[in-house]
Short mmCIF file of C-alpha atoms in Angstrom, two decimals:
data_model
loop_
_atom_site.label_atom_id
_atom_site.label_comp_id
_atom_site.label_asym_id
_atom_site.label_seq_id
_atom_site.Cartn_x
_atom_site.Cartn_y
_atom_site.Cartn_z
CA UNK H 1 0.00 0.00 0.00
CA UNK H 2 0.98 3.75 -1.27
CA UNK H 3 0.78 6.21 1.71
CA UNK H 4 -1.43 8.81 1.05
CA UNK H 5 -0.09 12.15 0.77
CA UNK H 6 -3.06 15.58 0.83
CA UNK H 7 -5.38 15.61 -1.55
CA UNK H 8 -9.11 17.25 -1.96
CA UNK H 9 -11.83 15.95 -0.09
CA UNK H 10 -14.27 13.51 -2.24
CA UNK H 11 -17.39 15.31 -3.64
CA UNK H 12 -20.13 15.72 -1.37
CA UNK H 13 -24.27 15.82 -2.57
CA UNK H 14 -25.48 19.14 -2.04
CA UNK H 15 -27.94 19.94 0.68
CA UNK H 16 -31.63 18.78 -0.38
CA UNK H 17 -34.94 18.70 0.81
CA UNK H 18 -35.51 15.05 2.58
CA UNK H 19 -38.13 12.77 0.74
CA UNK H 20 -41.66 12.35 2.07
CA UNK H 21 -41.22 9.79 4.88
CA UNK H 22 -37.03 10.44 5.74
CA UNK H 23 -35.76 11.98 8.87
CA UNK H 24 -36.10 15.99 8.87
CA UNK H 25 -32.74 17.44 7.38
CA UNK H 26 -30.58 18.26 9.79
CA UNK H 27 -29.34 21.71 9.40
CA UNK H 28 -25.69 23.17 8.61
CA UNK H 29 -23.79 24.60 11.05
CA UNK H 30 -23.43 28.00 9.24
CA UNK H 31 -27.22 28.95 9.31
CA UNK H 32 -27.19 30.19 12.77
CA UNK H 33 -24.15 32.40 14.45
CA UNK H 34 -23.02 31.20 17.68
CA UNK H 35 -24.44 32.72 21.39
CA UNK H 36 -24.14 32.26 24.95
CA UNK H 37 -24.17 28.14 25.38
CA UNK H 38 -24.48 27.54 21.98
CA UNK H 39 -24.28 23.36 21.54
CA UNK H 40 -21.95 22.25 18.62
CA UNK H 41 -21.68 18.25 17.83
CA UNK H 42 -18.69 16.61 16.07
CA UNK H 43 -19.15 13.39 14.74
CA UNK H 44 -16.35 10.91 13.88
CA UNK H 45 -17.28 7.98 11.14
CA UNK H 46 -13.99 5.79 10.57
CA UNK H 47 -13.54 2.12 9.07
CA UNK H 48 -14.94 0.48 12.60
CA UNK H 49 -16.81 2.89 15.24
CA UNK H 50 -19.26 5.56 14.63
CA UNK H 51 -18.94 8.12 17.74
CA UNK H 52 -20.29 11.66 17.96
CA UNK H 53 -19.78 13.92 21.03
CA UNK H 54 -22.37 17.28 21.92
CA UNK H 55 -20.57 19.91 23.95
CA UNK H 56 -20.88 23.21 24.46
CA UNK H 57 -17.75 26.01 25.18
CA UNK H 58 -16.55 26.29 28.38
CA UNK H 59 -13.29 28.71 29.34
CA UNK H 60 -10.86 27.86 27.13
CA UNK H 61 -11.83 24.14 26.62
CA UNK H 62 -15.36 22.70 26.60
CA UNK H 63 -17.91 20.83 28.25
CA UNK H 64 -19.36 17.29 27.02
CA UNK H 65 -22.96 17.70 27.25
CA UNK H 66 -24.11 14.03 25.31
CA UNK H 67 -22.19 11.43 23.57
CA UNK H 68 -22.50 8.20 21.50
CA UNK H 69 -20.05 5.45 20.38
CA UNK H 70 -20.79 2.70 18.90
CA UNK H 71 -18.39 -0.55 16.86
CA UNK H 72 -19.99 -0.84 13.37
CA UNK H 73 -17.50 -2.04 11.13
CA UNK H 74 -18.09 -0.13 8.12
CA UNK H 75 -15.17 -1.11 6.40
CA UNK H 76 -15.57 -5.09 6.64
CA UNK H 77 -14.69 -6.43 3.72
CA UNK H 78 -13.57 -2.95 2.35
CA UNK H 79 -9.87 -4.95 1.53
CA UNK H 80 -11.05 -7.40 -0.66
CA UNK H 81 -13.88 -5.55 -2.87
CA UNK H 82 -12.88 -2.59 -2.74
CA UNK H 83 -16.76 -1.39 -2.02
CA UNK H 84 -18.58 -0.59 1.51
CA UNK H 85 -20.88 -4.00 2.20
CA UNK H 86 -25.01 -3.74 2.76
CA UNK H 87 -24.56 -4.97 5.82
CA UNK H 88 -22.04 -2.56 6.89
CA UNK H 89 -23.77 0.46 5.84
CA UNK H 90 -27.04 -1.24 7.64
CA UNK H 91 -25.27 -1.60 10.95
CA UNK H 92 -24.00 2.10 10.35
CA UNK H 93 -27.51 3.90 9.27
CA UNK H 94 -28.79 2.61 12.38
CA UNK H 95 -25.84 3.97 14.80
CA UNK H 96 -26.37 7.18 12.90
CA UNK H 97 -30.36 7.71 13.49
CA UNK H 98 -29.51 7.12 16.89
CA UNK H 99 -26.97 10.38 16.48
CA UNK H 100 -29.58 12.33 14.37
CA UNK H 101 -31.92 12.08 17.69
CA UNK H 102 -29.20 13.50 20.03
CA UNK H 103 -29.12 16.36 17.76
CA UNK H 104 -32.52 16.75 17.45
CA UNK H 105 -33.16 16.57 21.19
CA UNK H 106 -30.25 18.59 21.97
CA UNK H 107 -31.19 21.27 19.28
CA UNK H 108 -27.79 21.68 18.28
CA UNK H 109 -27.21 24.08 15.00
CA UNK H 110 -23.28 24.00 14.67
CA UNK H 111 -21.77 20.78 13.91
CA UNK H 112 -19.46 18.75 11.57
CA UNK H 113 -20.30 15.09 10.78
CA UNK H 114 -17.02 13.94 8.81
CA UNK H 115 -16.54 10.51 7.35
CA UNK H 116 -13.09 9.40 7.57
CA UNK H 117 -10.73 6.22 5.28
CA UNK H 118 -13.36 3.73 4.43
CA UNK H 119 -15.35 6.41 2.85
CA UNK H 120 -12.28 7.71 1.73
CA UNK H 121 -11.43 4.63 -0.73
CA UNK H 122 -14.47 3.01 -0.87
CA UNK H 123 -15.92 3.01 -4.53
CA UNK H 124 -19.40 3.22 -3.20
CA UNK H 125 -18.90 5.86 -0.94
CA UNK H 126 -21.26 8.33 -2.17
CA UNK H 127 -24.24 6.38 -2.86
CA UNK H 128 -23.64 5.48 0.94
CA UNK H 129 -23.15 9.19 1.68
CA UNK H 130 -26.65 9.65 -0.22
CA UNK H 131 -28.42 6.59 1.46
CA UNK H 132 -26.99 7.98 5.01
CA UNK H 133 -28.60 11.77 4.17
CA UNK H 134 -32.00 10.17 3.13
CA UNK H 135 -32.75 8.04 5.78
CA UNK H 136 -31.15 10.08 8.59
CA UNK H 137 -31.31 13.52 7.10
CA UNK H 138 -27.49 13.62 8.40
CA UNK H 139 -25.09 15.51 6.10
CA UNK H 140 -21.69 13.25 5.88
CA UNK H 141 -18.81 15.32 5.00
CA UNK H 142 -15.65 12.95 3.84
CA UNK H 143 -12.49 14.44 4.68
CA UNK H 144 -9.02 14.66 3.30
CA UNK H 145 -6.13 12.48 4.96
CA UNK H 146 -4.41 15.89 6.01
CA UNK H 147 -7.84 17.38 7.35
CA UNK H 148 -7.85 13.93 9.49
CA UNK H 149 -4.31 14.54 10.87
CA UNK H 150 -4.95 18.37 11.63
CA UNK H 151 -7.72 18.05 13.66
CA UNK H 152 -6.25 14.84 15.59
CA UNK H 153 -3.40 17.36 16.28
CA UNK H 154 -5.19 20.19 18.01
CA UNK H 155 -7.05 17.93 19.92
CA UNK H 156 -3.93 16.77 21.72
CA UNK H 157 -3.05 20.77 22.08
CA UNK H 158 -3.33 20.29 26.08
CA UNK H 159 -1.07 17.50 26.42
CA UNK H 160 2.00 19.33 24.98
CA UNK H 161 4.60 19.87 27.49
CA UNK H 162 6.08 23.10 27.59
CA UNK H 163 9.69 21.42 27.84
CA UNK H 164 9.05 19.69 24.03
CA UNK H 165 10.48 21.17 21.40
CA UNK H 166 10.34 18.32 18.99
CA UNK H 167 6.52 16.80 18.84
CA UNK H 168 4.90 13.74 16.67
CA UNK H 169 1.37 13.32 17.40
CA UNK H 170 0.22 9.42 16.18
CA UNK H 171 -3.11 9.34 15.82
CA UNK H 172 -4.17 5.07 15.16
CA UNK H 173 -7.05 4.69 13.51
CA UNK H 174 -9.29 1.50 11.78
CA UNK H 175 -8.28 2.34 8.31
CA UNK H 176 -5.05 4.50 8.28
CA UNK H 177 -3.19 6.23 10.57
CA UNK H 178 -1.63 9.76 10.78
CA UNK H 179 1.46 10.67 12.19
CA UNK H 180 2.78 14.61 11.90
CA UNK H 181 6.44 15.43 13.76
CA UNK H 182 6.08 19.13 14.67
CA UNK H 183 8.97 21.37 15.26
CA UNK H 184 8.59 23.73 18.62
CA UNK H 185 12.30 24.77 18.60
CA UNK H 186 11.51 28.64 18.19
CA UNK H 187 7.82 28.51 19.87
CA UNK H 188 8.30 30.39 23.55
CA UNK H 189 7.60 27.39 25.83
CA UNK H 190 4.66 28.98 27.30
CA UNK H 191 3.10 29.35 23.94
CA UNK H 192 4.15 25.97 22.68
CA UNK H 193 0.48 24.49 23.34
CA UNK H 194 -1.50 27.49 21.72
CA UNK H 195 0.96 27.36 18.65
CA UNK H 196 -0.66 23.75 17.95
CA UNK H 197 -4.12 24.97 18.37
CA UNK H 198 -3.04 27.75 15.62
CA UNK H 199 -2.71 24.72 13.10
CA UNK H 200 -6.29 24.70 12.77
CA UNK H 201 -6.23 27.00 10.08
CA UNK H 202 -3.85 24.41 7.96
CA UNK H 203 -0.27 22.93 8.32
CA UNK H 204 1.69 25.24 6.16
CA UNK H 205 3.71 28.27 8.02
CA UNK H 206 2.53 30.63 10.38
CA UNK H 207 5.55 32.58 11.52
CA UNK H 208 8.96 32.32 12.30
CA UNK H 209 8.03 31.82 16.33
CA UNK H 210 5.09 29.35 15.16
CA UNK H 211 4.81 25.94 14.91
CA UNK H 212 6.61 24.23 11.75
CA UNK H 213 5.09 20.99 10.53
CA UNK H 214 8.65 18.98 9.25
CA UNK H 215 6.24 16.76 7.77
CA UNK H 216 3.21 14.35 7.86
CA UNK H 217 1.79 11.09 6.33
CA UNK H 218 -1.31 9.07 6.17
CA UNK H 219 -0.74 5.51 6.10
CA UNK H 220 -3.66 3.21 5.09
CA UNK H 221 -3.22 1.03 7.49
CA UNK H 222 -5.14 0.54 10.76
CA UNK H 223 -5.95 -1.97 13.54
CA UNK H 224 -8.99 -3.09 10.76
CA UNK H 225 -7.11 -2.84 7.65
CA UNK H 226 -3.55 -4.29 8.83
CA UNK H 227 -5.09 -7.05 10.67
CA UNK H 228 -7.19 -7.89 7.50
CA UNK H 229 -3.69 -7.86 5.45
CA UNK H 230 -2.51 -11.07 7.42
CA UNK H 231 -6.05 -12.92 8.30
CA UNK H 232 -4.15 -15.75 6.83
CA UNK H 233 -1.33 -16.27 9.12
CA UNK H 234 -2.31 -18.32 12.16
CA UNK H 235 0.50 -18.41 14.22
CA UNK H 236 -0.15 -15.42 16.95
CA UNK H 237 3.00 -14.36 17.26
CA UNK H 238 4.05 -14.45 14.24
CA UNK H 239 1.50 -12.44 12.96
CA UNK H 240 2.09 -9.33 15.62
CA UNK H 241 5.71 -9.34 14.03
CA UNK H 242 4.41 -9.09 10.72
CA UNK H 243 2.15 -6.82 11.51
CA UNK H 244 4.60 -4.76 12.83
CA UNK H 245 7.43 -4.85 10.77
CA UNK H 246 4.93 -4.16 7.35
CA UNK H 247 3.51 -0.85 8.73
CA UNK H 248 7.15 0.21 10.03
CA UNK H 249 7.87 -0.52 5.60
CA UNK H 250 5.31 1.89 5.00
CA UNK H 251 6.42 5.04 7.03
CA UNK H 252 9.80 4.78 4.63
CA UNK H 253 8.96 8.05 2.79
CA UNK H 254 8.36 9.76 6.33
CA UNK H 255 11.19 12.52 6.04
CA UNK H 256 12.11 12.26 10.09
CA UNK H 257 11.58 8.46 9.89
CA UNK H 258 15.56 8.28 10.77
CA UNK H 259 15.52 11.28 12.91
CA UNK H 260 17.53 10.87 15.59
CA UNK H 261 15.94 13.17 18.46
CA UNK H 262 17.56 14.43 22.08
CA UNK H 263 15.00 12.41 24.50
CA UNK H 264 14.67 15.51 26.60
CA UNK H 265 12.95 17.78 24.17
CA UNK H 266 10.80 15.22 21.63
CA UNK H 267 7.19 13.91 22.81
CA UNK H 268 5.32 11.54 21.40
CA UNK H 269 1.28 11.97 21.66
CA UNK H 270 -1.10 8.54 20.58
CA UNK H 271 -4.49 9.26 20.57
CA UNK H 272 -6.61 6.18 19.39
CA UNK H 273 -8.24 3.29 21.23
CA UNK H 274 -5.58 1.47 21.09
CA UNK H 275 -3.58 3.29 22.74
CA UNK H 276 -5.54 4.15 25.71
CA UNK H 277 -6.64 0.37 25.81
CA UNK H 278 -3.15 -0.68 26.51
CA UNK H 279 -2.87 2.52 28.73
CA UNK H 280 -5.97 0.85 30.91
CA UNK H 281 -4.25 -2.87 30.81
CA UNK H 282 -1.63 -1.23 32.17
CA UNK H 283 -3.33 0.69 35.21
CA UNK H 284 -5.45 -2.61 35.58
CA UNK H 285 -8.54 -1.16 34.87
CA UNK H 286 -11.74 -3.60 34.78
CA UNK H 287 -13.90 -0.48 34.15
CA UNK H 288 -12.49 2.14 31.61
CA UNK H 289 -11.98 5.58 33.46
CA UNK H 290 -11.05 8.58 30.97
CA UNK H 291 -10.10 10.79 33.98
CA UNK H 292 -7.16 8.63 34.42
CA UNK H 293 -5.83 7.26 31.02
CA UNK H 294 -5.96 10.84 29.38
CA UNK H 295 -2.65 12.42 29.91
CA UNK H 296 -1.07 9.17 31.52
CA UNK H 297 2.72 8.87 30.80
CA UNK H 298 3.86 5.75 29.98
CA UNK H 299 6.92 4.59 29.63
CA UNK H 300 8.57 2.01 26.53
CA UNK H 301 9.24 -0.56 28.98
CA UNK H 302 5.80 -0.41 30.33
CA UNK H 303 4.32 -0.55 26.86
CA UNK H 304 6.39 -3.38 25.92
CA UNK H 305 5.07 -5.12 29.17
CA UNK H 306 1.65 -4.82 28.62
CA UNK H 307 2.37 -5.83 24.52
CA UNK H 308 4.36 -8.95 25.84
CA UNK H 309 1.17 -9.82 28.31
CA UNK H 310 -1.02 -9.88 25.24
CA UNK H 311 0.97 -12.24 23.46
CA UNK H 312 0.98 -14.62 26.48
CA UNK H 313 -2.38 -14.51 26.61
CA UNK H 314 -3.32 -15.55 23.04
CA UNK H 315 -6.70 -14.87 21.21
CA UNK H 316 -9.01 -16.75 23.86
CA UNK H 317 -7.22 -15.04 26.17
CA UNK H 318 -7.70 -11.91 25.08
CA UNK H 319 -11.08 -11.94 24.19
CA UNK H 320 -12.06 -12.63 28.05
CA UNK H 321 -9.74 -9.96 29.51
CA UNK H 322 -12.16 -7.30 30.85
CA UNK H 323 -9.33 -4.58 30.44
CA UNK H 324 -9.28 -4.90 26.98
CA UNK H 325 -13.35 -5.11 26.29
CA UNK H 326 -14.96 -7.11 23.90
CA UNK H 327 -15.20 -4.26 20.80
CA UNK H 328 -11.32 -4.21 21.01
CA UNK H 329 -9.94 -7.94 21.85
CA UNK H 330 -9.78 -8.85 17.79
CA UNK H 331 -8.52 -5.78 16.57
CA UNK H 332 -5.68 -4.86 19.69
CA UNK H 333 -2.70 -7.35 18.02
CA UNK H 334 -3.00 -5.15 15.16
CA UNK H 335 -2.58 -1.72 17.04
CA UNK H 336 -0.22 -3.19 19.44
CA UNK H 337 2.34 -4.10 16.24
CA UNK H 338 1.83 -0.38 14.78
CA UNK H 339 2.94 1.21 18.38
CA UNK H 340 5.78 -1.16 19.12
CA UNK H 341 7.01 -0.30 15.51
CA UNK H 342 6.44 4.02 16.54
CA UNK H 343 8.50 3.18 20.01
CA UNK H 344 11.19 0.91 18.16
CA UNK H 345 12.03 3.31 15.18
CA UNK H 346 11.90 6.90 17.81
CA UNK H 347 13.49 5.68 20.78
CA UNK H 348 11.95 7.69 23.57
CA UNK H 349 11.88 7.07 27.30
CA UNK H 350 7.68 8.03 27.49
CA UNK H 351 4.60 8.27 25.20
CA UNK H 352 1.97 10.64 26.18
CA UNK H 353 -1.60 8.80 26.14
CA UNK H 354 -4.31 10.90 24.66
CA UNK H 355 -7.93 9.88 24.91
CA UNK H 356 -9.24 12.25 22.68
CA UNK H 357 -8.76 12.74 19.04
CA UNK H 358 -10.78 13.65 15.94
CA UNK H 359 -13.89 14.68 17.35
CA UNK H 360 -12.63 16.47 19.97
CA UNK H 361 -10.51 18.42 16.98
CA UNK H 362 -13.77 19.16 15.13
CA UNK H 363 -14.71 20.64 18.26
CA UNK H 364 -11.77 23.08 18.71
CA UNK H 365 -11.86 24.05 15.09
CA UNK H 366 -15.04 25.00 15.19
CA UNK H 367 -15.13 26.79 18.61
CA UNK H 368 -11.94 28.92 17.66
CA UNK H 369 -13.08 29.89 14.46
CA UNK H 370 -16.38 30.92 16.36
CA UNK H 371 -14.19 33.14 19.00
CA UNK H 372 -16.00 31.35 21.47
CA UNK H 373 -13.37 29.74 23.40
CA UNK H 374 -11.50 32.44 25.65
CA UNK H 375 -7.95 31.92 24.18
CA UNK H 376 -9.40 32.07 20.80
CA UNK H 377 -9.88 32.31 18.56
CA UNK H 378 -6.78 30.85 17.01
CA UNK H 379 -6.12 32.67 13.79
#
């Protein structure tokens, strides 16, 4: 596989009125200027969950009002015919009614609904994208690989420690995954943080004291799409080293893949599920608790510890391990190999776990460009 490198967003229908019988059209966010607790929903659609999150602006960050996530596995199958499945776009229609309610009932007006890789290379995407707006009355907006990586970026804005000077934010998702390094060197270290939220606006150059993207890529390959590359291989092990040793292949045209980084001043960020999920196998969590993955340092000798407990406990023991939860025991192997590969080509003492990511982007983006935020807006 050929990682992707920017290009335009696909085509998207234009706004209609909804046939006799559909959900009510839900309307765009630029019909109504923002006020005092205005609601805004971002909604994330990737290759395997469907999650949406309603907040509303609260200081300088926000406050979750409602949210929804749900596994659907839209791109099942994606690998082999190239096309999005019935029964995948079934399963999704039905998490995203449940979405169009929340916004109904919430009676949001500012939102972005954004379909991510399976839409992205899926040769039915549209008439999917026209099915979804029919029957929901949801607008689904597919976005660009470098729109993807943007917005995962900003979202990790609070996690970046004043002390970094040289950043890469990994953001692992079901059907590619986006990693941008980020040079801080001539950012003042109390404005290192607000420099990323500036990126909003796009990743070329905002200054001489602003943040400098070195560079960024989009790999098509996620936990759904790199475990479905080696389905075939049935020794466990051996496919986790496989796993991990193709996606480290594909970061080859990464310009700081052989970067050779001062520990002191370069952070690494991973924001995805499967990040946090070994985050929570480390902690011992039986019951998932945001308040302490989120910002959780870990070290590469704990990650490798957790990785190496996985292995021991092979597929049946994995899928009963209540750390790791049932809508993430199949897919974890496959995550696991692309971080081990991240932590074995940067060698780094720590990786800063992120539980947030491209909703909670969509939600900065469109609160700064609002000036409703009270550091913003970011411009």
């Amino acid at each position: 596989m050929t990682p992707q490198r920017p290009r335009e967003a696909d085509a998207i229908p234009q706004r209609q009125a909804a046939p006799e019988g559909a959900a009510p059209a839900v309307e765009p966010s630029a019909s109504h200027p923002p006020g005092a607790g205005t609601l805004y929903a971002a909604l994330d659609l990737g290759t395997n969950s469907c999650r949406m999150l309603i907040a509303q602006p609260k200081g300088s960050q926000f406050q979750v009002v409602d949210s929804f996530s749900k596994t659907v596995q839209l791109g099942v199958g994606l690998e082999a015919s190239g096309r999005l499945s019935r029964a995948s776009m079934g399963r999704t229609v039905q998490a995203l009614r449940i979405c169009q309610k929340k916004i109904e009932k919430h009676g949001v007006r500012r939102m972005r609904l954004v379909a991510t890789e399976a839409c992205r290379r899926a040769r039915n995407a549209k008439d999917f994208i026209r099915q979804v707006r029919r029957e929901t009355g949801l607008s689904l907006e597919i976005i660009a690989p470098e729109e993807e990586a943007r917005l995962a970026v900003i979202s990790c804005a609070p996690l970046v420690n004043p002390r970094t000077e040289q950043l890469l934010v990994v953001d692992i998702g079901g059907g590619s995954t986006e990693l941008v390094w980020i040079d801080l060197a001539a950012v003042p270290a109390e404005e290192r943080a607000r420099s990323i939220m500036r990126l909003h606006r796009g990743f070329q150059s905002q200054g001489d004291s602003a943040a400098r993207v070195v560079d960024w890529i989009s790999v098509p390959l996620g936990v759904a799409t790199l475990k479905d590359q080696f389905a075939d291989v049935e020794d466990d092990a051996a496919r986790f080293a496989l796993m991990s040793w193709f996606f480290e292949e594909n970061l080859a045209s990464f310009s700081p893949y052989n970067a050779q980084q001062a520990r002191d001043g370069f952070q690494i960020i991973g924001t995805s599920g499967t990040v946090t999920t070994v985050a929570a196998s480390y902690l011992n969590l039986r019951r998932y608790d945001r308040t302490k993955v989120d910002g959780l340092q870990m070290t590469s000798d704990q990650i490798d510890l957790v990785i190496r407990e996985y292995l021991a406990l092979g597929p049946e023991g994995r899928r009963t391990d209540p750390r790791i939860g049932r809508d993430r025991h199949a897919l974890i192997m496959s995550g696991a190999a692309i971080l081990q590969a991240l932590m074995r080509i940067w060698p780094t003492d720590r990786l800063s776990v992120a539980d947030r990511g491209l909703r909670e982007g969509l939600l900065y983006a469109q609160m700064s460009a609002d000036g409703v935020l009270e550091d913003g807006p970011y411009a």
